């Protein structure tokens, strides 16, 4: 296939993904426990009066959908980095226990501070989650040096995730403070309660980290072809591996800190983007994964919020229903080789 036809396919794919994202943005603004007409939405968006509909859009729905876009994209890029690092198609922050490690440390820090009457800041939550992510990643790396079979490594990651989740659930269940008890909803994964202050912090972290990842496209591409090839191309493999760990951990930590653990987005979306783009080039897949993760997460959050409105279900329940078949397909394809 010629270079021009590939470029046309990439442009077409990105155009379709962006168009779907715009449709989902309108849908998420319009529907929920309170449905809105197009005229109500335009008035609220442009006039920004003190009406109830305007407050619902600007104080509740807009921060939530922006968070879903940013964090969904971040989670997908994190999954892509982990799959590149471990050379495993089912590696991801949720499966390897990294999200659960972040959840555990955030919960412990919040419980400790709330018992003292101290509210943790958004940046503090990200730092706590990043610490938990790195600890979980350290366990996975130690195991990876002992075990060369990637299937067993994934199973070990799942076990680490179960242990971290069990400890978190135990702490949350027996917490006495009402604010701590409300951590249960967060621990199940949710974009509810997002504020503009949250958006400011996550925007800085996600934009800087994803941009840094994009500029690593060339060395990642070389690394995908093997460590020996990457070294011959002048890539410092050791530094690249450290950067992959830090960037993927920071992205998954940011997601967990604000929305709790969200399952299967980090594993499934990179595969979907590869199928759509028909390429493994990181320079195409990194922006594709970000936009694809944003689309999938915004769609699943809309389902979680609207289907049983005003009751909201866990977003991880929705992502599992839609994305587990993709993960199974990736596993079957890997074993079929």
mmCIF file of C-alpha atoms in Angstrom:
data_model
loop_
_atom_site.group_PDB
_atom_site.id
_atom_site.type_symbol
_atom_site.label_atom_id
_atom_site.label_comp_id
_atom_site.label_asym_id
_atom_site.label_seq_id
_atom_site.Cartn_x
_atom_site.Cartn_y
_atom_site.Cartn_z
ATOM 1 C CA UNK A 1 0.000 0.000 0.000
ATOM 2 C CA UNK A 2 1.327 3.430 -0.997
ATOM 3 C CA UNK A 3 2.275 6.190 1.414
ATOM 4 C CA UNK A 4 -0.509 8.489 0.184
ATOM 5 C CA UNK A 5 -3.196 5.850 0.706
ATOM 6 C CA UNK A 6 -1.942 5.259 4.265
ATOM 7 C CA UNK A 7 -2.061 8.972 5.027
ATOM 8 C CA UNK A 8 -5.598 9.153 3.603
ATOM 9 C CA UNK A 9 -6.642 6.241 5.830
ATOM 10 C CA UNK A 10 -5.163 7.924 8.908
ATOM 11 C CA UNK A 11 -6.896 11.227 8.101
ATOM 12 C CA UNK A 12 -10.215 9.444 7.482
ATOM 13 C CA UNK A 13 -9.914 7.441 10.715
ATOM 14 C CA UNK A 14 -9.055 10.506 12.811
ATOM 15 C CA UNK A 15 -11.892 12.481 11.205
ATOM 16 C CA UNK A 16 -14.414 9.736 12.036
ATOM 17 C CA UNK A 17 -13.156 9.404 15.626
ATOM 18 C CA UNK A 18 -13.349 13.182 16.189
ATOM 19 C CA UNK A 19 -16.844 13.314 14.645
ATOM 20 C CA UNK A 20 -18.037 10.518 16.954
ATOM 21 C CA UNK A 21 -16.471 12.355 19.904
ATOM 22 C CA UNK A 22 -18.391 15.535 19.049
ATOM 23 C CA UNK A 23 -21.659 13.591 18.815
ATOM 24 C CA UNK A 24 -20.988 12.004 22.210
ATOM 25 C CA UNK A 25 -20.231 15.407 23.735
ATOM 26 C CA UNK A 26 -23.627 16.715 22.578
ATOM 27 C CA UNK A 27 -25.338 13.559 23.844
ATOM 28 C CA UNK A 28 -23.674 13.761 27.263
ATOM 29 C CA UNK A 29 -24.662 17.407 27.627
ATOM 30 C CA UNK A 30 -28.242 16.787 26.508
ATOM 31 C CA UNK A 31 -29.272 13.672 28.395
ATOM 32 C CA UNK A 32 -29.298 12.504 31.994
ATOM 33 C CA UNK A 33 -31.621 12.759 34.966
ATOM 34 C CA UNK A 34 -32.723 16.059 33.356
ATOM 35 C CA UNK A 35 -33.112 15.991 29.563
ATOM 36 C CA UNK A 36 -32.492 19.219 27.646
ATOM 37 C CA UNK A 37 -33.564 20.545 24.277
ATOM 38 C CA UNK A 38 -31.062 21.972 21.802
ATOM 39 C CA UNK A 39 -32.305 25.515 22.411
ATOM 40 C CA UNK A 40 -31.830 25.120 26.182
ATOM 41 C CA UNK A 41 -28.278 23.903 25.626
ATOM 42 C CA UNK A 42 -27.290 26.767 23.304
ATOM 43 C CA UNK A 43 -28.787 29.326 25.707
ATOM 44 C CA UNK A 44 -26.945 27.807 28.658
ATOM 45 C CA UNK A 45 -23.638 27.531 26.781
ATOM 46 C CA UNK A 46 -23.569 31.040 25.330
ATOM 47 C CA UNK A 47 -25.604 33.123 27.768
ATOM 48 C CA UNK A 48 -24.325 31.458 30.974
ATOM 49 C CA UNK A 49 -27.187 32.829 33.075
ATOM 50 C CA UNK A 50 -28.129 31.763 36.599
ATOM 51 C CA UNK A 51 -30.829 29.328 35.474
ATOM 52 C CA UNK A 52 -30.973 25.771 36.772
ATOM 53 C CA UNK A 53 -30.202 24.304 33.347
ATOM 54 C CA UNK A 54 -27.145 26.518 32.982
ATOM 55 C CA UNK A 55 -25.843 25.410 36.390
ATOM 56 C CA UNK A 56 -26.441 21.743 35.519
ATOM 57 C CA UNK A 57 -24.418 22.121 32.317
ATOM 58 C CA UNK A 58 -21.544 24.254 33.620
ATOM 59 C CA UNK A 59 -21.192 22.881 37.140
ATOM 60 C CA UNK A 60 -22.026 19.211 36.626
ATOM 61 C CA UNK A 61 -22.042 17.954 33.031
ATOM 62 C CA UNK A 62 -19.219 19.958 31.434
ATOM 63 C CA UNK A 63 -16.589 19.120 34.092
ATOM 64 C CA UNK A 64 -17.698 15.498 33.995
ATOM 65 C CA UNK A 65 -17.465 15.074 30.213
ATOM 66 C CA UNK A 66 -14.106 16.912 30.035
ATOM 67 C CA UNK A 67 -12.811 14.610 32.788
ATOM 68 C CA UNK A 68 -14.049 11.552 30.877
ATOM 69 C CA UNK A 69 -12.267 12.758 27.728
ATOM 70 C CA UNK A 70 -8.972 13.559 29.462
ATOM 71 C CA UNK A 71 -8.862 10.539 31.761
ATOM 72 C CA UNK A 72 -10.157 8.088 29.163
ATOM 73 C CA UNK A 73 -7.458 9.222 26.760
ATOM 74 C CA UNK A 74 -4.829 9.062 29.507
ATOM 75 C CA UNK A 75 -5.830 5.523 30.464
ATOM 76 C CA UNK A 76 -5.643 4.330 26.867
ATOM 77 C CA UNK A 77 -2.186 5.849 26.308
ATOM 78 C CA UNK A 78 -1.042 4.298 29.602
ATOM 79 C CA UNK A 79 -2.190 0.905 28.341
ATOM 80 C CA UNK A 80 -0.334 1.419 25.059
ATOM 81 C CA UNK A 81 2.887 2.226 26.945
ATOM 82 C CA UNK A 82 2.562 -0.854 29.165
ATOM 83 C CA UNK A 83 1.878 -3.102 26.159
ATOM 84 C CA UNK A 84 4.978 -1.663 24.480
ATOM 85 C CA UNK A 85 7.047 -2.129 27.651
ATOM 86 C CA UNK A 86 6.047 -5.740 28.344
ATOM 87 C CA UNK A 87 5.540 -6.670 24.665
ATOM 88 C CA UNK A 88 2.230 -8.176 25.764
ATOM 89 C CA UNK A 89 -1.151 -7.384 24.131
ATOM 90 C CA UNK A 90 -3.127 -7.820 27.366
ATOM 91 C CA UNK A 91 -0.903 -5.690 29.604
ATOM 92 C CA UNK A 92 -2.702 -2.726 31.125
ATOM 93 C CA UNK A 93 -2.887 -0.680 34.342
ATOM 94 C CA UNK A 94 -6.022 -2.494 35.547
ATOM 95 C CA UNK A 95 -4.899 -6.040 34.727
ATOM 96 C CA UNK A 96 -1.361 -5.603 36.102
ATOM 97 C CA UNK A 97 -2.684 -4.282 39.424
ATOM 98 C CA UNK A 98 -1.260 -0.781 38.935
ATOM 99 C CA UNK A 99 -4.659 0.912 39.219
ATOM 100 C CA UNK A 100 -5.441 -1.118 42.341
ATOM 101 C CA UNK A 101 -2.127 -0.122 43.914
ATOM 102 C CA UNK A 102 -2.915 3.521 43.240
ATOM 103 C CA UNK A 103 -6.415 3.065 44.660
ATOM 104 C CA UNK A 104 -5.055 1.508 47.854
ATOM 105 C CA UNK A 105 -2.595 4.324 48.635
ATOM 106 C CA UNK A 106 -5.145 7.056 47.802
ATOM 107 C CA UNK A 107 -7.737 5.419 50.058
ATOM 108 C CA UNK A 108 -5.268 5.027 52.944
ATOM 109 C CA UNK A 109 -4.082 8.644 52.643
ATOM 110 C CA UNK A 110 -7.653 9.965 52.450
ATOM 111 C CA UNK A 111 -8.749 7.897 55.436
ATOM 112 C CA UNK A 112 -5.776 9.066 57.509
ATOM 113 C CA UNK A 113 -6.235 12.743 56.628
ATOM 114 C CA UNK A 114 -10.034 12.763 56.957
ATOM 115 C CA UNK A 115 -9.740 11.218 60.419
ATOM 116 C CA UNK A 116 -7.565 14.239 61.272
ATOM 117 C CA UNK A 117 -10.131 16.601 59.726
ATOM 118 C CA UNK A 118 -7.847 17.453 56.790
ATOM 119 C CA UNK A 119 -9.102 17.533 53.193
ATOM 120 C CA UNK A 120 -6.625 16.246 50.613
ATOM 121 C CA UNK A 121 -6.016 18.419 47.540
ATOM 122 C CA UNK A 122 -6.307 17.225 43.932
ATOM 123 C CA UNK A 123 -2.536 17.324 43.530
ATOM 124 C CA UNK A 124 -2.129 15.398 46.791
ATOM 125 C CA UNK A 125 -4.413 12.657 45.470
ATOM 126 C CA UNK A 126 -2.365 12.403 42.276
ATOM 127 C CA UNK A 127 0.889 12.147 44.264
ATOM 128 C CA UNK A 128 -0.608 9.428 46.492
ATOM 129 C CA UNK A 129 -1.921 7.533 43.454
ATOM 130 C CA UNK A 130 1.437 7.881 41.660
ATOM 131 C CA UNK A 131 3.186 6.413 44.708
ATOM 132 C CA UNK A 132 0.770 3.477 44.752
ATOM 133 C CA UNK A 133 1.188 2.953 40.998
ATOM 134 C CA UNK A 134 4.966 2.839 41.289
ATOM 135 C CA UNK A 135 4.814 0.393 44.220
ATOM 136 C CA UNK A 136 2.506 -1.933 42.273
ATOM 137 C CA UNK A 137 4.659 -1.578 39.160
ATOM 138 C CA UNK A 138 7.762 -2.402 41.254
ATOM 139 C CA UNK A 139 6.146 -5.670 42.370
ATOM 140 C CA UNK A 140 5.264 -6.538 38.774
ATOM 141 C CA UNK A 141 8.806 -5.741 37.592
ATOM 142 C CA UNK A 142 10.370 -7.874 40.343
ATOM 143 C CA UNK A 143 8.152 -10.763 39.272
ATOM 144 C CA UNK A 144 8.976 -10.138 35.592
ATOM 145 C CA UNK A 145 12.694 -10.657 36.322
ATOM 146 C CA UNK A 146 11.899 -14.033 37.901
ATOM 147 C CA UNK A 147 9.247 -15.153 35.404
ATOM 148 C CA UNK A 148 9.704 -14.928 31.648
ATOM 149 C CA UNK A 149 6.251 -16.283 30.800
ATOM 150 C CA UNK A 150 4.093 -13.218 30.175
ATOM 151 C CA UNK A 151 0.833 -15.100 30.810
ATOM 152 C CA UNK A 152 1.979 -15.965 34.335
ATOM 153 C CA UNK A 153 3.117 -12.352 34.797
ATOM 154 C CA UNK A 154 -0.382 -11.113 33.959
ATOM 155 C CA UNK A 155 -1.887 -13.592 36.424
ATOM 156 C CA UNK A 156 0.505 -12.315 39.122
ATOM 157 C CA UNK A 157 -0.566 -8.754 38.300
ATOM 158 C CA UNK A 158 -4.200 -9.731 38.703
ATOM 159 C CA UNK A 159 -3.404 -11.288 42.091
ATOM 160 C CA UNK A 160 -1.646 -8.084 43.198
ATOM 161 C CA UNK A 161 -4.733 -6.144 42.116
ATOM 162 C CA UNK A 162 -7.028 -8.416 44.128
ATOM 163 C CA UNK A 163 -4.889 -8.030 47.257
ATOM 164 C CA UNK A 164 -4.821 -4.223 46.955
ATOM 165 C CA UNK A 165 -8.576 -4.080 46.279
ATOM 166 C CA UNK A 166 -9.314 -6.351 49.256
ATOM 167 C CA UNK A 167 -7.295 -4.146 51.616
ATOM 168 C CA UNK A 168 -8.967 -1.018 50.216
ATOM 169 C CA UNK A 169 -12.464 -2.480 50.600
ATOM 170 C CA UNK A 170 -11.656 -3.552 54.164
ATOM 171 C CA UNK A 171 -10.484 -0.043 55.098
ATOM 172 C CA UNK A 172 -13.463 1.655 53.460
ATOM 173 C CA UNK A 173 -15.994 -0.763 54.957
ATOM 174 C CA UNK A 174 -14.868 -0.221 58.542
ATOM 175 C CA UNK A 175 -14.261 3.522 58.268
ATOM 176 C CA UNK A 176 -16.370 5.523 60.707
ATOM 177 C CA UNK A 177 -16.431 8.941 59.075
ATOM 178 C CA UNK A 178 -19.339 9.441 56.644
ATOM 179 C CA UNK A 179 -17.026 11.103 54.130
ATOM 180 C CA UNK A 180 -14.770 8.056 54.179
ATOM 181 C CA UNK A 181 -17.694 5.685 53.697
ATOM 182 C CA UNK A 182 -18.545 7.616 50.526
ATOM 183 C CA UNK A 183 -15.190 6.480 49.141
ATOM 184 C CA UNK A 184 -16.956 3.268 48.179
ATOM 185 C CA UNK A 185 -18.481 4.887 45.076
ATOM 186 C CA UNK A 186 -15.105 6.274 44.073
ATOM 187 C CA UNK A 187 -13.441 2.897 44.607
ATOM 188 C CA UNK A 188 -15.872 1.385 42.071
ATOM 189 C CA UNK A 189 -14.968 3.958 39.400
ATOM 190 C CA UNK A 190 -17.020 7.081 38.701
ATOM 191 C CA UNK A 191 -16.738 10.519 37.080
ATOM 192 C CA UNK A 192 -19.419 12.046 39.291
ATOM 193 C CA UNK A 193 -18.572 15.063 41.429
ATOM 194 C CA UNK A 194 -15.909 16.472 39.110
ATOM 195 C CA UNK A 195 -15.103 20.164 39.632
ATOM 196 C CA UNK A 196 -13.302 22.757 37.533
ATOM 197 C CA UNK A 197 -10.430 22.684 40.031
ATOM 198 C CA UNK A 198 -10.053 18.952 39.309
ATOM 199 C CA UNK A 199 -10.088 19.678 35.572
ATOM 200 C CA UNK A 200 -7.271 22.234 35.905
ATOM 201 C CA UNK A 201 -4.978 19.800 37.717
ATOM 202 C CA UNK A 202 -5.691 16.792 35.495
ATOM 203 C CA UNK A 203 -5.399 18.900 32.311
ATOM 204 C CA UNK A 204 -1.857 19.980 33.188
ATOM 205 C CA UNK A 205 -0.768 16.444 34.102
ATOM 206 C CA UNK A 206 -2.412 14.671 31.153
ATOM 207 C CA UNK A 207 -1.416 17.203 28.478
ATOM 208 C CA UNK A 208 2.237 17.324 29.569
ATOM 209 C CA UNK A 209 2.522 13.530 29.975
ATOM 210 C CA UNK A 210 0.799 12.624 26.689
ATOM 211 C CA UNK A 211 2.878 15.242 24.848
ATOM 212 C CA UNK A 212 6.061 13.764 26.330
ATOM 213 C CA UNK A 213 4.873 10.313 25.243
ATOM 214 C CA UNK A 214 4.255 11.563 21.696
ATOM 215 C CA UNK A 215 7.821 12.886 21.456
ATOM 216 C CA UNK A 216 9.047 9.407 22.408
ATOM 217 C CA UNK A 217 7.319 7.892 19.368
ATOM 218 C CA UNK A 218 10.554 7.234 17.448
ATOM 219 C CA UNK A 219 12.453 5.416 20.250
ATOM 220 C CA UNK A 220 9.288 3.463 21.169
ATOM 221 C CA UNK A 221 8.969 2.387 17.533
ATOM 222 C CA UNK A 222 12.548 1.123 17.585
ATOM 223 C CA UNK A 223 12.004 -0.592 20.962
ATOM 224 C CA UNK A 224 8.996 -2.473 19.573
ATOM 225 C CA UNK A 225 11.353 -4.191 17.114
ATOM 226 C CA UNK A 226 13.547 -5.494 19.934
ATOM 227 C CA UNK A 227 16.089 -4.158 22.406
ATOM 228 C CA UNK A 228 19.052 -5.045 20.176
ATOM 229 C CA UNK A 229 17.570 -3.144 17.235
ATOM 230 C CA UNK A 230 16.774 -0.148 19.481
ATOM 231 C CA UNK A 231 20.372 -0.030 20.758
ATOM 232 C CA UNK A 232 21.692 -0.182 17.200
ATOM 233 C CA UNK A 233 19.476 2.789 16.376
ATOM 234 C CA UNK A 234 21.093 4.774 19.182
ATOM 235 C CA UNK A 235 18.271 4.416 21.732
ATOM 236 C CA UNK A 236 19.247 4.297 25.405
ATOM 237 C CA UNK A 237 17.016 1.331 26.255
ATOM 238 C CA UNK A 238 17.447 1.586 30.019
ATOM 239 C CA UNK A 239 16.353 5.241 30.126
ATOM 240 C CA UNK A 240 13.499 4.533 27.715
ATOM 241 C CA UNK A 241 12.201 1.704 29.922
ATOM 242 C CA UNK A 242 12.303 3.994 32.978
ATOM 243 C CA UNK A 243 10.422 6.694 31.059
ATOM 244 C CA UNK A 244 7.786 4.183 29.934
ATOM 245 C CA UNK A 245 7.247 3.100 33.549
ATOM 246 C CA UNK A 246 7.062 6.659 34.892
ATOM 247 C CA UNK A 247 4.779 8.002 32.138
ATOM 248 C CA UNK A 248 2.371 5.045 32.213
ATOM 249 C CA UNK A 249 2.255 5.115 36.022
ATOM 250 C CA UNK A 250 1.606 8.863 36.111
ATOM 251 C CA UNK A 251 -1.234 8.590 33.577
ATOM 252 C CA UNK A 252 -2.925 5.668 35.345
ATOM 253 C CA UNK A 253 -2.376 7.390 38.716
ATOM 254 C CA UNK A 254 -4.096 10.544 37.489
ATOM 255 C CA UNK A 255 -7.101 8.487 36.360
ATOM 256 C CA UNK A 256 -7.326 6.560 39.632
ATOM 257 C CA UNK A 257 -6.890 9.668 41.784
ATOM 258 C CA UNK A 258 -9.865 11.467 40.237
ATOM 259 C CA UNK A 259 -12.170 8.708 38.974
ATOM 260 C CA UNK A 260 -11.102 5.532 40.751
ATOM 261 C CA UNK A 261 -10.047 2.384 38.868
ATOM 262 C CA UNK A 262 -11.633 1.988 35.421
ATOM 263 C CA UNK A 263 -11.353 -1.453 33.886
ATOM 264 C CA UNK A 264 -10.309 -2.644 30.406
ATOM 265 C CA UNK A 265 -10.027 0.759 28.666
ATOM 266 C CA UNK A 266 -6.236 0.646 28.882
ATOM 267 C CA UNK A 267 -6.114 -2.876 27.436
ATOM 268 C CA UNK A 268 -8.804 -2.834 24.753
ATOM 269 C CA UNK A 269 -8.586 0.624 23.167
ATOM 270 C CA UNK A 270 -5.000 0.265 21.804
ATOM 271 C CA UNK A 271 -6.133 -2.905 20.004
ATOM 272 C CA UNK A 272 -9.202 -1.183 18.563
ATOM 273 C CA UNK A 273 -7.069 1.718 17.338
ATOM 274 C CA UNK A 274 -4.563 -0.668 15.722
ATOM 275 C CA UNK A 275 -7.429 -2.383 13.901
ATOM 276 C CA UNK A 276 -8.870 0.932 12.693
ATOM 277 C CA UNK A 277 -5.526 2.482 11.694
ATOM 278 C CA UNK A 278 -4.002 -0.802 10.435
ATOM 279 C CA UNK A 279 -0.589 0.224 11.713
ATOM 280 C CA UNK A 280 1.658 -0.250 14.748
ATOM 281 C CA UNK A 281 3.446 3.107 14.396
ATOM 282 C CA UNK A 282 3.491 4.916 17.767
ATOM 283 C CA UNK A 283 3.385 8.339 16.075
ATOM 284 C CA UNK A 284 -0.092 7.397 14.795
ATOM 285 C CA UNK A 285 -1.243 5.168 17.656
ATOM 286 C CA UNK A 286 -0.495 7.572 20.530
ATOM 287 C CA UNK A 287 -2.905 10.333 19.384
ATOM 288 C CA UNK A 288 -5.251 7.631 18.105
ATOM 289 C CA UNK A 289 -5.275 5.908 21.502
ATOM 290 C CA UNK A 290 -5.942 9.206 23.269
ATOM 291 C CA UNK A 291 -8.907 10.067 21.050
ATOM 292 C CA UNK A 292 -10.150 6.464 21.034
ATOM 293 C CA UNK A 293 -9.941 6.258 24.820
ATOM 294 C CA UNK A 294 -11.840 9.542 25.078
ATOM 295 C CA UNK A 295 -14.611 8.230 22.791
ATOM 296 C CA UNK A 296 -14.983 4.868 24.545
ATOM 297 C CA UNK A 297 -14.890 6.341 28.053
ATOM 298 C CA UNK A 298 -17.337 9.149 27.239
ATOM 299 C CA UNK A 299 -19.720 6.632 25.647
ATOM 300 C CA UNK A 300 -19.527 4.242 28.628
ATOM 301 C CA UNK A 301 -19.938 7.106 31.110
ATOM 302 C CA UNK A 302 -23.033 8.262 29.235
ATOM 303 C CA UNK A 303 -24.461 4.750 29.479
ATOM 304 C CA UNK A 304 -23.615 4.536 33.196
ATOM 305 C CA UNK A 305 -25.257 7.903 33.843
ATOM 306 C CA UNK A 306 -28.328 7.770 31.590
ATOM 307 C CA UNK A 307 -29.641 4.203 31.298
ATOM 308 C CA UNK A 308 -30.990 3.951 34.848
ATOM 309 C CA UNK A 309 -31.161 7.703 35.603
ATOM 310 C CA UNK A 310 -31.295 9.112 38.220
ATOM 311 C CA UNK A 311 -29.513 5.987 39.533
ATOM 312 C CA UNK A 312 -25.916 5.771 38.331
ATOM 313 C CA UNK A 313 -24.033 2.522 37.817
ATOM 314 C CA UNK A 314 -20.281 1.953 38.005
ATOM 315 C CA UNK A 315 -18.498 2.870 34.788
ATOM 316 C CA UNK A 316 -16.264 -0.196 35.174
ATOM 317 C CA UNK A 317 -19.366 -2.381 34.859
ATOM 318 C CA UNK A 318 -20.151 -0.753 31.507
ATOM 319 C CA UNK A 319 -16.583 -0.843 30.181
ATOM 320 C CA UNK A 320 -16.343 -4.527 31.111
ATOM 321 C CA UNK A 321 -19.474 -5.379 29.092
ATOM 322 C CA UNK A 322 -18.275 -3.594 25.951
ATOM 323 C CA UNK A 323 -14.504 -4.163 26.124
ATOM 324 C CA UNK A 324 -14.014 -7.693 27.510
ATOM 325 C CA UNK A 325 -14.845 -9.187 24.046
ATOM 326 C CA UNK A 326 -12.041 -7.044 22.580
ATOM 327 C CA UNK A 327 -9.564 -8.341 25.180
ATOM 328 C CA UNK A 328 -10.654 -11.943 24.510
ATOM 329 C CA UNK A 329 -10.190 -11.364 20.780
ATOM 330 C CA UNK A 330 -6.663 -10.031 21.398
ATOM 331 C CA UNK A 331 -5.812 -13.099 23.514
ATOM 332 C CA UNK A 332 -7.142 -15.497 20.885
ATOM 333 C CA UNK A 333 -5.267 -13.673 18.142
ATOM 334 C CA UNK A 334 -2.020 -13.871 20.157
ATOM 335 C CA UNK A 335 -2.431 -17.603 20.837
ATOM 336 C CA UNK A 336 -3.424 -18.221 17.235
ATOM 337 C CA UNK A 337 -0.067 -17.028 15.950
#
